[in-house]
XYZ file of C-alpha atoms in Angstrom:
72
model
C 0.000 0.000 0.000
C 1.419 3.568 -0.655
C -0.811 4.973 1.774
C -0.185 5.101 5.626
C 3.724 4.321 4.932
C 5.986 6.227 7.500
C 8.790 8.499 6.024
C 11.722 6.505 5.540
C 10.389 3.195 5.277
C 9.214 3.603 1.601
C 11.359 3.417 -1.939
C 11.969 7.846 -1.655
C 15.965 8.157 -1.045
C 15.569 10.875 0.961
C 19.465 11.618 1.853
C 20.086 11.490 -2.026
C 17.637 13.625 -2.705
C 18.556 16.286 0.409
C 22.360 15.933 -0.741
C 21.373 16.956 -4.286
C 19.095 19.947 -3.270
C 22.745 20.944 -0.791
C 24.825 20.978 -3.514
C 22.433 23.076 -6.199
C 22.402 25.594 -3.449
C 18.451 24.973 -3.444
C 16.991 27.946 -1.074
C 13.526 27.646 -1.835
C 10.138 25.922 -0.210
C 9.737 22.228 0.555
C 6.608 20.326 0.876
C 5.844 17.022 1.828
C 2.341 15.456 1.127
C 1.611 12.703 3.435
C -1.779 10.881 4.057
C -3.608 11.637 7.401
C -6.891 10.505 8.522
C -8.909 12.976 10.552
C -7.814 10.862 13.637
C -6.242 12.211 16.754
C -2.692 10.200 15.959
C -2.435 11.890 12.583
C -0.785 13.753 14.576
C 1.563 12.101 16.131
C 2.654 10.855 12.518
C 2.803 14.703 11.070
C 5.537 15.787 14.033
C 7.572 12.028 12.990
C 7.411 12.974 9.413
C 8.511 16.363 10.091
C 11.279 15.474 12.207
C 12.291 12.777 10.127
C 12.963 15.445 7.150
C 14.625 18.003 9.535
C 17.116 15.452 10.560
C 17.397 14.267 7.172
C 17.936 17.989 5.748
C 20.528 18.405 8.553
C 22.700 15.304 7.442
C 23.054 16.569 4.091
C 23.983 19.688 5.387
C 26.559 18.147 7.228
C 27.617 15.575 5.006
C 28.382 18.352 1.950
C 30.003 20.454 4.163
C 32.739 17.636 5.750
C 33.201 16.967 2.004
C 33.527 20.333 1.216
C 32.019 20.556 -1.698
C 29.331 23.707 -0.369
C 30.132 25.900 2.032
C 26.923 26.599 4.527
């Protein structure tokens, strides 16, 4: 199913794709869609999937800069 799957734990390479947006010196908007029921732990999997892609953002950040290829 393609619905209901948590951020990283589908076929998106999310570090690849973070890494690539680093290095083009992308400055712009992001948006995830995601599905969410109207129940109360949609919630609860909005803030994951958020933090997931914050801490995935940050690893490209870091990983580009200790290869210095961009400087941030």
């Amino acid at each position: 199913e393609i619905r209901r799957v948590p951020f990283g734990e589908g076929i998106v390479d999310f570090d690849a794709l973070f890494r690539l947006l680093q290095l083009q010196k992308y400055n712009g908007l992001f948006v995830a869609e995601m599905w969410a029921d109207d129940k109360p732990e949609s919630v609860v999997y909005i803030r994951e999937a958020k933090r997931f892609l914050k801490d995935r953002m940050q690893k490209a950040v870091n990983h580009i800069s200790q290869e210095g290829l961009v400087s941030v």
